[in-house]
Amino acid sequence: MCAFALTAEVLIISRALQGIAGALLVPSSLALVTSHFAGLARAKAVGQWTAGTTVAFIAGPLMGGILLNSVGWRWVWHKRSTSCRHHVPSGPAARA
């Protein structure tokens, strides 16, 4: 939604919706990890979840700045949605 915002108001509303969704998504994803694994496997899964989250917090602003300076602010939102779609694990490989 943010990539297609033509006005500042639409951008602000879109970011607010993204914030609400993110506030629900992060604890839900950790809850899924902890409910799916037990014992030592849970500790390993939570560690991997934490490492992935940390890398995202570091790489996100860096990638956003690079995209902003090279191709424009709208591309930050396009890359973000593409990245999310490619990095959501699912199926048997996610349970291993």
Backbone as ProteinMPNN parsed JSONL, in Angstrom:
{"seq_chain_A": "MCAFALTAEVLIISRALQGIAGALLVPSSLALVTSHFAGLARAKAVGQWTAGTTVAFIAGPLMGGILLNSVGWRWVWHKRSTSCRHHVPSGPAARA", "coords_chain_A": {"N_chain_A": [[0.815, -1.181, 0.0], [1.966, 1.215, 0.751], [3.804, 1.766, -1.265], [2.254, 2.629, -3.344], [1.13, 4.962, -2.545], [-0.139, 8.13, -3.101], [-0.371, 10.469, -1.78], [0.655, 12.197, 1.224], [-1.022, 11.649, 3.353], [-2.229, 9.173, 2.728], [0.044, 7.593, 2.762], [0.77, 7.782, 5.472], [-1.448, 6.586, 6.726], [-1.251, 4.037, 5.609], [1.216, 3.207, 6.663], [0.521, 3.15, 9.358], [-1.304, 1.032, 9.377], [0.451, -1.01, 8.622], [2.09, -1.006, 10.859], [0.317, -1.866, 12.867], [-0.265, -4.45, 11.926], [2.318, -5.564, 12.02], [2.788, -5.437, 14.759], [1.117, -7.415, 15.627], [2.066, -9.616, 14.238], [4.763, -10.247, 14.972], [4.867, -11.191, 17.796], [3.11, -13.322, 17.417], [4.428, -14.97, 15.594], [6.616, -15.843, 17.125], [5.213, -17.21, 19.098], [4.172, -19.313, 17.579], [6.542, -20.641, 16.939], [7.461, -21.441, 19.503], [5.355, -23.093, 20.283], [5.49, -25.153, 18.504], [7.889, -26.512, 18.781], [9.812, -28.473, 21.145], [11.7, -28.705, 24.201], [15.206, -28.996, 23.723], [15.18, -28.525, 20.998], [13.353, -26.448, 20.84], [14.767, -24.366, 22.076], [16.827, -24.029, 20.217], [15.302, -23.296, 17.957], [14.1, -20.895, 18.826], [16.411, -19.397, 19.168], [17.305, -19.241, 16.495], [15.145, -17.833, 15.423], [15.427, -15.435, 16.826], [17.958, -14.617, 15.907], [17.429, -14.248, 13.177], [15.558, -12.164, 13.335], [17.147, -10.16, 14.448], [19.071, -9.76, 12.417], [17.371, -8.8, 10.439], [16.527, -6.375, 11.595], [18.89, -4.978, 11.501], [19.719, -5.079, 8.789], [17.508, -4.071, 7.403], [17.089, -1.108, 7.63], [19.519, -0.366, 6.438], [19.384, -1.485, 3.814], [17.089, -0.119, 3.008], [18.003, 2.551, 2.994], [19.938, 2.421, 0.969], [18.359, 1.736, -1.27], [16.668, 3.969, -1.286], [18.438, 6.065, -1.89], [19.315, 5.255, -4.4], [17.182, 4.436, -6.237], [14.754, 5.579, -5.431], [12.084, 6.437, -3.096], [9.717, 4.888, -3.232], [10.447, 2.352, -4.066], [11.514, 1.164, -1.837], [9.35, 0.109, -0.479], [8.378, -1.767, -2.326], [10.475, -3.621, -2.442], [10.449, -4.502, 0.171], [7.999, -5.915, 0.464], [8.408, -7.964, -1.379], [10.652, -9.227, -0.307], [9.614, -10.194, 2.116], [7.774, -12.092, 1.213], [9.468, -14.013, 0.13], [10.913, -14.962, 2.264], [9.397, -16.233, 4.166], [9.11, -19.096, 5.888], [7.745, -22.332, 5.153], [5.943, -25.44, 5.26], [7.403, -28.819, 5.384], [10.191, -28.335, 5.578], [10.395, -26.096, 7.187], [9.786, -27.083, 9.628], [11.867, -28.645, 10.398]], "CA_chain_A": [[0.0, 0.0, 0.0], [2.81, 2.411, 0.848], [4.457, 2.033, -2.55], [1.302, 3.24, -4.262], [0.562, 6.162, -1.916], [0.062, 9.346, -3.891], [-0.368, 11.609, -0.873], [1.246, 11.927, 2.534], [-2.046, 11.081, 4.218], [-2.352, 7.749, 2.4], [1.271, 6.969, 3.238], [0.695, 7.703, 6.932], [-2.447, 5.569, 7.063], [-0.673, 2.748, 5.225], [2.244, 2.866, 7.662], [-0.174, 2.799, 10.596], [-1.813, -0.327, 9.195], [1.605, -1.902, 8.667], [2.514, -1.084, 12.25], [-0.64, -2.721, 13.584], [-0.041, -5.829, 11.482], [3.604, -5.993, 12.555], [2.646, -5.625, 16.203], [0.458, -8.704, 15.808], [2.816, -10.669, 13.576], [5.994, -10.635, 15.659], [4.63, -12.136, 18.893], [2.44, -14.523, 16.908], [5.428, -15.856, 14.993], [7.36, -16.475, 18.216], [4.306, -18.174, 19.725], [4.138, -20.5, 16.717], [7.813, -21.346, 17.095], [7.517, -22.097, 20.813], [4.342, -24.15, 20.389], [5.79, -26.236, 17.574], [9.083, -27.225, 19.196], [9.916, -28.763, 22.574], [13.031, -28.995, 24.731], [16.389, -28.407, 23.09], [14.796, -28.043, 19.666], [12.712, -25.145, 21.044], [15.819, -23.387, 22.324], [17.487, -23.788, 18.932], [14.364, -22.579, 17.088], [13.975, -19.519, 19.322], [17.69, -18.748, 18.834], [17.285, -18.924, 15.064], [14.16, -16.77, 15.243], [16.032, -14.213, 17.338], [19.032, -14.221, 14.991], [16.797, -13.717, 11.967], [14.972, -10.872, 13.66], [18.252, -9.214, 14.629], [19.611, -9.453, 11.09], [16.378, -7.966, 9.748], [16.564, -5.032, 12.177], [20.12, -4.323, 11.066], [19.782, -4.975, 7.332], [16.37, -3.324, 6.872], [17.389, 0.306, 7.392], [20.635, -0.252, 5.497], [18.85, -1.706, 2.467], [16.173, 0.98, 2.714], [18.807, 3.727, 2.641], [20.56, 2.194, -0.347], [17.302, 1.855, -2.279], [16.208, 5.36, -1.305], [19.425, 6.889, -2.595], [19.573, 4.833, -5.772], [16.037, 4.381, -7.15], [13.597, 6.34, -4.965], [11.452, 5.942, -1.875], [8.668, 3.877, -3.455], [11.049, 1.034, -4.235], [11.726, 0.586, -0.514], [8.159, -0.68, -0.146], [8.31, -2.914, -3.234], [11.475, -4.602, -2.006], [10.032, -5.035, 1.461], [6.967, -6.931, 0.285], [9.024, -9.086, -2.078], [11.518, -9.899, 0.652], [8.769, -10.919, 3.064], [7.188, -13.261, 0.556], [10.491, -15.019, -0.141], [11.576, -15.421, 3.475], [8.472, -16.873, 5.098], [9.24, -20.548, 5.712], [6.526, -23.117, 5.279], [6.076, -26.841, 4.903], [8.26, -29.682, 6.19], [11.506, -27.745, 5.803], [10.3, -25.143, 8.291], [9.638, -27.833, 10.883], [13.076, -29.425, 10.669]], "C_chain_A": [[0.869, 1.26, 0.0], [3.442, 2.771, -0.488], [3.539, 2.765, -3.516], [0.646, 4.506, -3.693], [0.89, 7.391, -2.757], [0.096, 10.596, -3.016], [0.254, 11.196, 0.456], [0.229, 11.274, 3.466], [-2.207, 9.576, 3.989], [-1.118, 6.996, 2.892], [1.223, 6.778, 4.758], [-0.306, 6.632, 7.37], [-1.918, 4.174, 6.736], [0.374, 2.288, 6.23], [1.599, 2.485, 8.99], [-0.725, 1.377, 10.516], [-0.686, -1.351, 9.227], [2.102, -2.076, 10.099], [1.614, -1.981, 13.08], [-0.418, -4.185, 13.214], [1.276, -6.373, 12.03], [3.549, -6.259, 14.047], [1.956, -6.95, 16.516], [1.309, -9.858, 15.284], [4.016, -11.151, 14.38], [5.723, -11.558, 16.847], [3.931, -13.416, 18.436], [3.444, -15.497, 16.308], [6.254, -16.553, 16.067], [6.486, -17.502, 18.942], [4.203, -19.45, 18.898], [5.414, -21.319, 16.86], [7.834, -22.104, 18.42], [6.479, -23.207, 20.952], [4.672, -25.356, 19.514], [6.964, -27.102, 18.036], [9.075, -27.454, 20.709], [11.383, -28.978, 22.944], [14.146, -28.247, 24.039], [16.07, -27.86, 21.701], [14.12, -26.676, 19.768], [13.765, -24.065, 21.257], [16.548, -23.026, 21.028], [16.59, -22.963, 18.002], [14.207, -21.124, 17.523], [15.261, -18.748, 19.041], [17.748, -18.359, 17.37], [16.293, -17.807, 14.765], [14.752, -15.432, 15.679], [17.138, -13.711, 16.415], [18.455, -13.621, 13.713], [16.189, -12.345, 12.183], [16.045, -9.805, 13.808], [18.853, -8.803, 13.292], [18.66, -8.539, 10.327], [16.394, -6.534, 10.275], [17.804, -4.264, 11.751], [20.098, -4.073, 9.56], [18.662, -4.112, 6.749], [16.656, -1.849, 6.616], [18.535, 0.516, 6.405], [20.16, -0.432, 4.059], [17.902, -0.589, 2.056], [16.923, 2.241, 2.295], [19.444, 3.603, 1.274], [19.52, 2.348, -1.453], [16.812, 3.298, -2.41], [17.157, 6.244, -2.104], [19.612, 6.5, -4.05], [18.354, 4.899, -6.689], [14.789, 5.113, -6.667], [12.867, 5.66, -3.831], [10.4, 4.883, -2.103], [9.234, 2.468, -3.579], [11.374, 0.369, -2.9], [10.553, -0.32, -0.165], [8.014, -1.89, -1.052], [9.267, -4.007, -2.777], [11.033, -5.263, -0.706], [8.989, -6.135, 1.288], [7.523, -8.157, -0.427], [9.882, -9.895, -1.125], [10.708, -10.725, 1.635], [8.2, -12.176, 2.438], [8.21, -14.37, 0.372], [11.101, -15.606, 1.129], [10.645, -16.031, 4.506], [8.565, -18.381, 4.888], [7.901, -21.242, 5.858], [6.82, -24.563, 4.892], [7.039, -27.597, 5.787], [9.631, -29.089, 6.491], [11.495, -26.764, 6.97], [10.226, -25.852, 9.64], [10.888, -28.575, 11.272], [14.003, -28.748, 11.648]], "O_chain_A": [[0.549, 2.245, -0.665], [3.597, 3.95, -0.807], [4.016, 3.454, -4.418], [-0.28, 5.053, -4.291], [2.049, 7.652, -3.079], [0.54, 11.656, -3.457], [0.364, 10.011, 0.77], [0.594, 10.429, 4.284], [-2.308, 8.804, 4.942], [-1.235, 5.875, 3.387], [1.599, 5.72, 5.263], [-0.028, 5.86, 8.288], [-2.12, 3.236, 7.507], [0.412, 1.115, 6.604], [2.085, 1.586, 9.675], [-0.624, 0.61, 11.474], [-0.843, -2.434, 9.79], [2.488, -3.175, 10.498], [2.092, -2.764, 13.9], [-0.388, -5.054, 14.085], [1.338, -7.526, 12.458], [4.182, -7.189, 14.545], [2.198, -7.538, 17.57], [1.27, -10.958, 15.835], [4.256, -12.355, 14.458], [6.311, -12.638, 16.902], [4.147, -14.479, 19.016], [3.326, -16.708, 16.491], [6.562, -17.737, 15.932], [6.979, -18.551, 19.355], [4.151, -20.548, 19.453], [5.368, -22.549, 16.899], [8.186, -23.283, 18.453], [6.713, -24.174, 21.677], [4.183, -26.458, 19.762], [7.023, -28.29, 17.718], [8.42, -26.727, 21.455], [12.197, -29.379, 22.111], [14.062, -27.043, 23.798], [16.63, -26.847, 21.284], [14.29, -25.835, 18.885], [13.67, -22.977, 20.687], [16.845, -21.858, 20.778], [17.062, -22.04, 17.337], [14.183, -20.223, 16.685], [15.208, -17.565, 18.707], [18.195, -17.261, 17.038], [16.57, -16.931, 13.945], [14.6, -14.422, 14.992], [17.243, -12.509, 16.169], [18.943, -12.602, 13.225], [16.288, -11.469, 11.324], [15.872, -8.676, 13.349], [19.114, -7.621, 13.064], [19.097, -7.611, 9.646], [16.288, -5.584, 9.499], [17.775, -3.038, 11.651], [20.424, -2.976, 9.107], [18.849, -3.485, 5.706], [16.483, -1.381, 5.491], [18.52, 1.469, 5.627], [20.493, 0.37, 3.187], [17.902, -0.158, 0.903], [16.523, 2.92, 1.349], [19.484, 4.567, 0.51], [19.771, 3.014, -2.457], [16.571, 3.782, -3.516], [16.72, 7.074, -2.902], [20.028, 7.33, -4.859], [18.472, 5.373, -7.818], [13.841, 5.256, -7.439], [13.007, 4.455, -3.623], [10.2, 4.037, -1.231], [8.562, 1.497, -3.231], [11.496, -0.854, -2.832], [10.749, -1.403, 0.386], [7.569, -2.943, -0.596], [8.903, -5.182, -2.733], [11.231, -6.464, -0.52], [9.099, -7.187, 1.916], [7.139, -9.281, -0.104], [9.838, -11.125, -1.14], [11.089, -11.852, 1.952], [8.154, -13.223, 3.085], [7.862, -15.548, 0.448], [11.747, -16.652, 1.069], [11.075, -16.319, 5.623], [8.154, -18.893, 3.847], [7.031, -20.788, 6.601], [7.84, -24.853, 4.267], [7.456, -27.089, 6.828], [10.176, -29.328, 7.568], [12.499, -26.625, 7.668], [10.568, -25.274, 10.671], [10.968, -29.092, 12.386], [15.061, -29.288, 11.971]]}, "name": "protein", "num_of_chains": 1, "seq": "MCAFALTAEVLIISRALQGIAGALLVPSSLALVTSHFAGLARAKAVGQWTAGTTVAFIAGPLMGGILLNSVGWRWVWHKRSTSCRHHVPSGPAARA"}
